XYZ file of N, CA, C and O in Angstrom:
556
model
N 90.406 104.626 94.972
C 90.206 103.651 96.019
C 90.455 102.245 95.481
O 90.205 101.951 94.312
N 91.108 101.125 96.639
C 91.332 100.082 96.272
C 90.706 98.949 97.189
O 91.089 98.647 98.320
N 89.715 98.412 96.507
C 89.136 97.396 97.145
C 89.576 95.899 97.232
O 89.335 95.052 96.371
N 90.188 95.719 98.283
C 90.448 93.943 97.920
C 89.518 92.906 99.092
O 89.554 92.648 100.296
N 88.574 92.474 97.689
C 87.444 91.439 98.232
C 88.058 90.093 98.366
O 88.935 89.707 97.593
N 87.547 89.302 99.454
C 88.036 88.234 100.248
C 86.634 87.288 100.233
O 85.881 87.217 101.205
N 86.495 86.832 99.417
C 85.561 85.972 99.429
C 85.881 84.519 99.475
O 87.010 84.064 99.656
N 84.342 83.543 99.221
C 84.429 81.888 99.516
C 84.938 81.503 98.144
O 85.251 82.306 97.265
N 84.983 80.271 98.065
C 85.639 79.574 97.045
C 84.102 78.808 96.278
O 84.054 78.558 95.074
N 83.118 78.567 97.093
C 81.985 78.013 96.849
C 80.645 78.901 97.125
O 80.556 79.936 97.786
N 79.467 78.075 96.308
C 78.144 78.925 96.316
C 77.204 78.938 97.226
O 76.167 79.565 97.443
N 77.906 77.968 97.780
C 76.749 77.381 99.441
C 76.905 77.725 100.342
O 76.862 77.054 101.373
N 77.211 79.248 100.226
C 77.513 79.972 101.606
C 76.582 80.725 101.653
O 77.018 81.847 101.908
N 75.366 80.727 101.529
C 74.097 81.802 102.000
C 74.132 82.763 101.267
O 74.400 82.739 100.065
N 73.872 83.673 101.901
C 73.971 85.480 101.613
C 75.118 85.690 101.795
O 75.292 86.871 101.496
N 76.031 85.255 102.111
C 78.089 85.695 102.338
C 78.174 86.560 100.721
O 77.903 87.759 100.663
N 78.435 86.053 99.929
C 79.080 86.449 98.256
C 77.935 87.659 98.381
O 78.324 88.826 98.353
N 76.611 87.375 98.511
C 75.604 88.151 97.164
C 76.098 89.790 98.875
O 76.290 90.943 98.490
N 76.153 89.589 99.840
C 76.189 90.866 100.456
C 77.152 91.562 100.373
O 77.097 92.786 100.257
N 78.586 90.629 100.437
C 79.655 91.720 100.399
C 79.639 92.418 98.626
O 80.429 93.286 98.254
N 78.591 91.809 97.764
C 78.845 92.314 95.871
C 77.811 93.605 96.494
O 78.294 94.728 96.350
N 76.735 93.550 97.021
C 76.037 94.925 97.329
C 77.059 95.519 97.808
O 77.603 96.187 96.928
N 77.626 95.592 98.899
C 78.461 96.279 99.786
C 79.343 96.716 98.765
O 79.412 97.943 98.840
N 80.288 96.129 97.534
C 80.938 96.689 96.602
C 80.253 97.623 95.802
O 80.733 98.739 95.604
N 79.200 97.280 95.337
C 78.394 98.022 94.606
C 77.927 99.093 95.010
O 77.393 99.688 94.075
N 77.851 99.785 96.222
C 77.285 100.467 96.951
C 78.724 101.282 97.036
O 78.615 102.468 96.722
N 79.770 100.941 97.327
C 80.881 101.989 97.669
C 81.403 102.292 95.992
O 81.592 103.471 95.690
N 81.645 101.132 94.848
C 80.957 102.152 93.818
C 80.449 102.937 93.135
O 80.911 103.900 92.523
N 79.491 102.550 93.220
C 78.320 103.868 93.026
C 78.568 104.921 93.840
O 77.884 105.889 93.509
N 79.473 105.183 95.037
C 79.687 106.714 95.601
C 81.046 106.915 95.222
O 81.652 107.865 95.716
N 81.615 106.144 94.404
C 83.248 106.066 94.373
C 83.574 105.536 92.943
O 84.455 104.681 92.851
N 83.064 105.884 92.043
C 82.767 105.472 90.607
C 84.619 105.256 89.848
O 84.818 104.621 88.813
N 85.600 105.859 90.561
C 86.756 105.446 90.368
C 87.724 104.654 91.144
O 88.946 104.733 91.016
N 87.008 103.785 92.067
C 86.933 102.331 92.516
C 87.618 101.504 91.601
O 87.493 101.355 90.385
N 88.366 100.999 92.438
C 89.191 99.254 91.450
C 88.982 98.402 92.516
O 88.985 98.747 93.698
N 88.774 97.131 92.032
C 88.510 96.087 92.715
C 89.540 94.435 92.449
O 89.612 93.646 91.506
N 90.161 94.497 93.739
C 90.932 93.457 92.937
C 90.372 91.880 94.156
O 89.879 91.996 95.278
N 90.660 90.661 93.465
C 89.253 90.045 94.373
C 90.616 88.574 95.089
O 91.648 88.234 94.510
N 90.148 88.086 96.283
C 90.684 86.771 96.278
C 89.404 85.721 96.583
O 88.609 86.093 97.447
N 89.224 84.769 96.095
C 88.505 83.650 96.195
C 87.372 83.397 95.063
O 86.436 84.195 95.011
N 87.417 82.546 94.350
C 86.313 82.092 93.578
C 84.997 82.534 92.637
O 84.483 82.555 91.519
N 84.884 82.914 94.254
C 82.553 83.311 94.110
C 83.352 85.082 93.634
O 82.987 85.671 92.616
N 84.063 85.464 94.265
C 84.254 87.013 93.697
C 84.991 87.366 92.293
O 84.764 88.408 91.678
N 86.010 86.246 91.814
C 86.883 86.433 90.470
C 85.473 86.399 89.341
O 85.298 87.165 88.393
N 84.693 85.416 89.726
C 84.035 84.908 88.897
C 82.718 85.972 88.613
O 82.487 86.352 87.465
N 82.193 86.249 89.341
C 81.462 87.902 89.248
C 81.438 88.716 89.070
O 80.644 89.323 88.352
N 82.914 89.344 90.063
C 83.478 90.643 89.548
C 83.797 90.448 88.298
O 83.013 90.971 87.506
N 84.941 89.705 87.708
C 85.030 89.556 86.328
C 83.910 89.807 85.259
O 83.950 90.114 84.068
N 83.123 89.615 85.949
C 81.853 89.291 84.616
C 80.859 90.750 84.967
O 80.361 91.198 83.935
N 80.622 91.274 85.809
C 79.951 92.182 86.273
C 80.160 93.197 86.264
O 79.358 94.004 85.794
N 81.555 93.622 86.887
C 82.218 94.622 87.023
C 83.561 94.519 86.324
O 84.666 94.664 86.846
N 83.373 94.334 85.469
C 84.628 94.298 84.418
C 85.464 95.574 84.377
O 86.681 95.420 84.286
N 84.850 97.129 84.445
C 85.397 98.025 84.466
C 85.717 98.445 85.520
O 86.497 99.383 85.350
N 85.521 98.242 86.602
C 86.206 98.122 87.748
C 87.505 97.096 88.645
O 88.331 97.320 89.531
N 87.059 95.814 87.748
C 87.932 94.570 87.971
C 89.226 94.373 87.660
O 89.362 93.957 86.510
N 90.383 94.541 88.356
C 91.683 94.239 88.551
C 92.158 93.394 87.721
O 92.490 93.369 86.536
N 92.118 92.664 88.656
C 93.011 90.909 89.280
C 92.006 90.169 89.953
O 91.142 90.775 90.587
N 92.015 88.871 89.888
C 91.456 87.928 91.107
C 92.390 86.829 90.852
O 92.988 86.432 89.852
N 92.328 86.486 92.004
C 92.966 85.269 92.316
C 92.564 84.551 93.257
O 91.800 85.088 94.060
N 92.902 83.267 93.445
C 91.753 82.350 94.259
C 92.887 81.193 94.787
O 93.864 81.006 94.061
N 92.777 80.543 95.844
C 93.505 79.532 96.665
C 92.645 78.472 96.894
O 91.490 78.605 97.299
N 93.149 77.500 96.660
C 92.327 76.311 96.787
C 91.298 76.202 98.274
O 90.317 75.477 98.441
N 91.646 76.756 98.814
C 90.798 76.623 100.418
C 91.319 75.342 101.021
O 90.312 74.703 101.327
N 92.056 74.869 101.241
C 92.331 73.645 101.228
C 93.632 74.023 102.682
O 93.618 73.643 103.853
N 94.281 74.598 102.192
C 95.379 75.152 103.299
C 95.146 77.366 103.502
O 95.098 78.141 102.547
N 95.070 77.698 104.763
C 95.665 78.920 104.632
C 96.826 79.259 103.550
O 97.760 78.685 102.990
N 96.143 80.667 103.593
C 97.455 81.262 102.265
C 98.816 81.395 102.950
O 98.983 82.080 103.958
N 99.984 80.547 102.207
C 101.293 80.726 102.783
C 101.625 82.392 102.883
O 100.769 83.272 102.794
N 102.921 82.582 103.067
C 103.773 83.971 102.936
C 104.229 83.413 101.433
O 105.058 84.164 100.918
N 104.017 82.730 100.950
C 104.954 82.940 99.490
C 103.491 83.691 98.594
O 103.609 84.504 97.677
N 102.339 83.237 99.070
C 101.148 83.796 98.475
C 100.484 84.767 98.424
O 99.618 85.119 97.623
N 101.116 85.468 99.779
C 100.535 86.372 100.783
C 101.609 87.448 100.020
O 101.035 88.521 99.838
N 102.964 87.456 99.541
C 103.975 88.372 98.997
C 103.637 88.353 97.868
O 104.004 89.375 97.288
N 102.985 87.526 97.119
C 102.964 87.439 95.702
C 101.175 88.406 95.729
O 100.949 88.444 94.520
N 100.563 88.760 96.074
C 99.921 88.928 96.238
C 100.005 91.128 96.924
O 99.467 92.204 96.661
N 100.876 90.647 97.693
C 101.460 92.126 97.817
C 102.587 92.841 96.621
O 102.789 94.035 96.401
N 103.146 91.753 96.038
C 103.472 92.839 94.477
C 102.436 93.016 93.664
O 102.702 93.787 92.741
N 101.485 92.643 93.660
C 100.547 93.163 92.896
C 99.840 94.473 93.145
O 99.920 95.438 92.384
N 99.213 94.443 94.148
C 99.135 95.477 95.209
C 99.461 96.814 95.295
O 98.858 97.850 95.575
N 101.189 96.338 94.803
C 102.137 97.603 95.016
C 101.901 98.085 93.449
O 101.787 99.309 93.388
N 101.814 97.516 92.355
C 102.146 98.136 91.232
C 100.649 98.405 91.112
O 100.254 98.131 89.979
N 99.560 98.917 92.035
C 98.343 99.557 91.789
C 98.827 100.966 92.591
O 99.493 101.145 93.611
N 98.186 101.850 91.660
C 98.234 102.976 92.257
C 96.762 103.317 92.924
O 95.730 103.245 92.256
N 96.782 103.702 94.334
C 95.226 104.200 95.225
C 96.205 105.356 96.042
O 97.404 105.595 96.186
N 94.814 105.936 96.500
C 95.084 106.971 97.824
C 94.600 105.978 98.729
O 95.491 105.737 99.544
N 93.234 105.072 99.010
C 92.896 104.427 99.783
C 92.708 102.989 99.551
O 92.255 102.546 98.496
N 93.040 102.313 100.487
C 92.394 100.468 100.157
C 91.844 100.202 101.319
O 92.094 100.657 102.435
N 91.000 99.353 100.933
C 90.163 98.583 102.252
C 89.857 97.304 101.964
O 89.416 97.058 100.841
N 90.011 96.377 102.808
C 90.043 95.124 102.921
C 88.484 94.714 103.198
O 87.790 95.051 104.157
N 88.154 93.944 102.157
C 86.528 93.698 102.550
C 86.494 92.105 102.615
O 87.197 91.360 101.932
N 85.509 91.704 103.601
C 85.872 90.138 104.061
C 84.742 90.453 105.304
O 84.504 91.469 105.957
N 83.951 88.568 105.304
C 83.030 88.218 105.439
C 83.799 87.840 107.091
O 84.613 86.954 106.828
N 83.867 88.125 108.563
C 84.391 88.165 109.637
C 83.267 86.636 110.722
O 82.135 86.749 111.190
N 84.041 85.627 110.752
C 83.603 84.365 111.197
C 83.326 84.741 113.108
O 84.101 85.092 113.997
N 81.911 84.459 113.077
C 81.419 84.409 114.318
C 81.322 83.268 115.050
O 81.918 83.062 116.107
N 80.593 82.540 114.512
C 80.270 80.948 114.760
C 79.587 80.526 113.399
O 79.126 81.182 112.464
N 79.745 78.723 113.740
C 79.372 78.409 112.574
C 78.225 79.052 112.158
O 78.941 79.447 111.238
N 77.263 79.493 111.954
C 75.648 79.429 111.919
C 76.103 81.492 111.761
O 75.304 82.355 112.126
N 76.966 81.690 111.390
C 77.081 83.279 112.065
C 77.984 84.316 111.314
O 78.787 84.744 112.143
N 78.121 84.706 110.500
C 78.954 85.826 109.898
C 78.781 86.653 109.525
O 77.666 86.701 109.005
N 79.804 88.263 109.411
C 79.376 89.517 109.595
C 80.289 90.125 108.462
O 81.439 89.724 108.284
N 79.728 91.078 107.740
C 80.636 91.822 106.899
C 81.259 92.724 107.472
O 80.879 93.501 108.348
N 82.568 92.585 106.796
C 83.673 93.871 107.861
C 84.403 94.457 106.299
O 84.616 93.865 105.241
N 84.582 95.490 106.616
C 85.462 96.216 105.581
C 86.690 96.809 107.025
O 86.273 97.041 108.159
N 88.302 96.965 106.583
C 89.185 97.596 107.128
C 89.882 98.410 106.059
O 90.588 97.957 105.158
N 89.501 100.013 106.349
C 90.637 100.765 105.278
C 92.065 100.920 105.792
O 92.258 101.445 106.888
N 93.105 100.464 105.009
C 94.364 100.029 105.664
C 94.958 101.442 105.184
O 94.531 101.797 104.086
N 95.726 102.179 105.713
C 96.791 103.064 106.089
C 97.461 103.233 104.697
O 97.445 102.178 104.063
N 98.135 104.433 103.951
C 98.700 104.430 103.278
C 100.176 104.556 103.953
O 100.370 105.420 104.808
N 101.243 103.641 103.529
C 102.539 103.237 103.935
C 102.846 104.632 104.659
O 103.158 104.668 105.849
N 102.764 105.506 104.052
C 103.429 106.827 104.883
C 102.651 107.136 106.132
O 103.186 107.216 107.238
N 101.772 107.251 105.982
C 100.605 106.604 107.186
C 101.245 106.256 108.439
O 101.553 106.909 109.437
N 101.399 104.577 107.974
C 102.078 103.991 108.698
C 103.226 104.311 108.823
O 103.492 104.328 110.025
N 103.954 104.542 108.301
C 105.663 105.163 108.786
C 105.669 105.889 109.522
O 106.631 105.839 110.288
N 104.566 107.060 109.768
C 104.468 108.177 110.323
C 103.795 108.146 112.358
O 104.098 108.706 113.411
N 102.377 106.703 111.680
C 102.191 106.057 113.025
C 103.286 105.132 113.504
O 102.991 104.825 114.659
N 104.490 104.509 113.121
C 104.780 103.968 113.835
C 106.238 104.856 114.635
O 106.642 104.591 115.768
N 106.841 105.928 113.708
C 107.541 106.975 114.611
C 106.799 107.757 115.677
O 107.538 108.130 116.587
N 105.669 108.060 115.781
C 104.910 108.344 116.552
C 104.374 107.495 117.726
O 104.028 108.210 118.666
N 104.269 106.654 117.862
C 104.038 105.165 118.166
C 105.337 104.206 119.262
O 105.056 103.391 120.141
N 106.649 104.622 118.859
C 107.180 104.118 118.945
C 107.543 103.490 120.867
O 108.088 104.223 121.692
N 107.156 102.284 121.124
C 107.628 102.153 122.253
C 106.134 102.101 123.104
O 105.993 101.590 124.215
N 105.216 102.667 122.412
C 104.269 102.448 123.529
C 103.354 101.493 123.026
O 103.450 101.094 121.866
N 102.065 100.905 124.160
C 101.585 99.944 124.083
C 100.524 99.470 123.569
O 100.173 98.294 123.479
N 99.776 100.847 123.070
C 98.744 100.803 122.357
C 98.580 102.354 121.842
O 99.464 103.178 122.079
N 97.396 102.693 121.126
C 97.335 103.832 120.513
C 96.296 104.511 119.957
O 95.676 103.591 119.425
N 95.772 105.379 119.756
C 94.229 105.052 119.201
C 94.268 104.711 117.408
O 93.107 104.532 117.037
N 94.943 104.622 116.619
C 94.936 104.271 115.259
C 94.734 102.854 115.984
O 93.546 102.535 115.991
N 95.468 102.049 116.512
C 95.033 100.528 116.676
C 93.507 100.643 116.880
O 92.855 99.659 116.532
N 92.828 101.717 117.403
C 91.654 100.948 118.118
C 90.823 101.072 116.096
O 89.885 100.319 115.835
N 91.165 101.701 115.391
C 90.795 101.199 114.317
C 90.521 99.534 114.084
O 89.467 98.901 114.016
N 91.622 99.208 114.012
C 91.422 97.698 113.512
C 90.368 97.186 114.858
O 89.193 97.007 114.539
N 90.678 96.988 116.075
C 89.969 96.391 117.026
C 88.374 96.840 117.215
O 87.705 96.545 118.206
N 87.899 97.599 116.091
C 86.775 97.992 115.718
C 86.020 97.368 115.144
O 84.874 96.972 115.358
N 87.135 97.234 113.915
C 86.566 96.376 113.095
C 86.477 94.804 112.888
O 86.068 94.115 111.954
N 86.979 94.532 114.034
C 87.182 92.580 114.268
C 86.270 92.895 115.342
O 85.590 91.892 115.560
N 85.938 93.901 116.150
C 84.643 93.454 117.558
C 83.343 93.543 117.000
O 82.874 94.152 116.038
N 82.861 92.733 117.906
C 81.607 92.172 117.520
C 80.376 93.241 117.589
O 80.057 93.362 118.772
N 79.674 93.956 116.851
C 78.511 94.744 117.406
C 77.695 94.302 117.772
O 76.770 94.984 118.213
């Protein structure tokens, strides 16, 4: 399994960092051959130090601008030269200011997707989508 954590860049975000490191720690501990590769700050800097034997890569963006496509590709060759059966995208999902929710999305292995989108093809929705729209709605 391949975990890529999406965390803040800073420490003054509440409980954000310390819940989604349980939430890692927890699919760990049932998944003890777990890799974790991290983007933002509060997670390079932990995972690194914590979970060293689980820890990838991190990399971090100033927060300053959204991540371009030159960051967003550079970021997907890395990605690619990991070998998983599964990845899931773990990230802290913005409600309102005063308000945020942990979301994990396990993303499709490419054949997966090759396979949903020949299957797929032409129509307007599907139930693999209602995956993702699961996991961005609000409980």
């Amino acid at each position: 399994d391949l975990l890529v954590v999406i965390s803040t860049n800073r420490g003054s975000c509440g409980a954000l960092n310390t819940n989604m490191k349980q939430y890692v720690d927890a699919v760990i501990k049932d998944c003890p051959e777990a890799r974790v590769l991290t983007l933002g700050k509060k997670a390079n800097e932990s995972y690194s130090k914590t979970m060293a034997k689980y820890f990838i890569r991190g990399m971090t963006n100033d927060g300053k601008q959204a991540i371009s496509f030159l960051t967003g590709s550079y970021i997907a060759e890395h990605v690619k030269q990991i070998e998983f059966k599964r990845a899931s995208i773990v990230y802290n999902r913005f409600l309102s200011a005063g308000s945020q929710r942990l979301a994990a999305y396990e993303v499709q292995s490419f054949e997966e997707w090759c396979a949903w989108v020949d299957s797929s093809a032409g129509a307007d929705s599907s139930p693999e989508d209602a995956q993702f729209r699961l996991a961005i709605q609000e409980k």
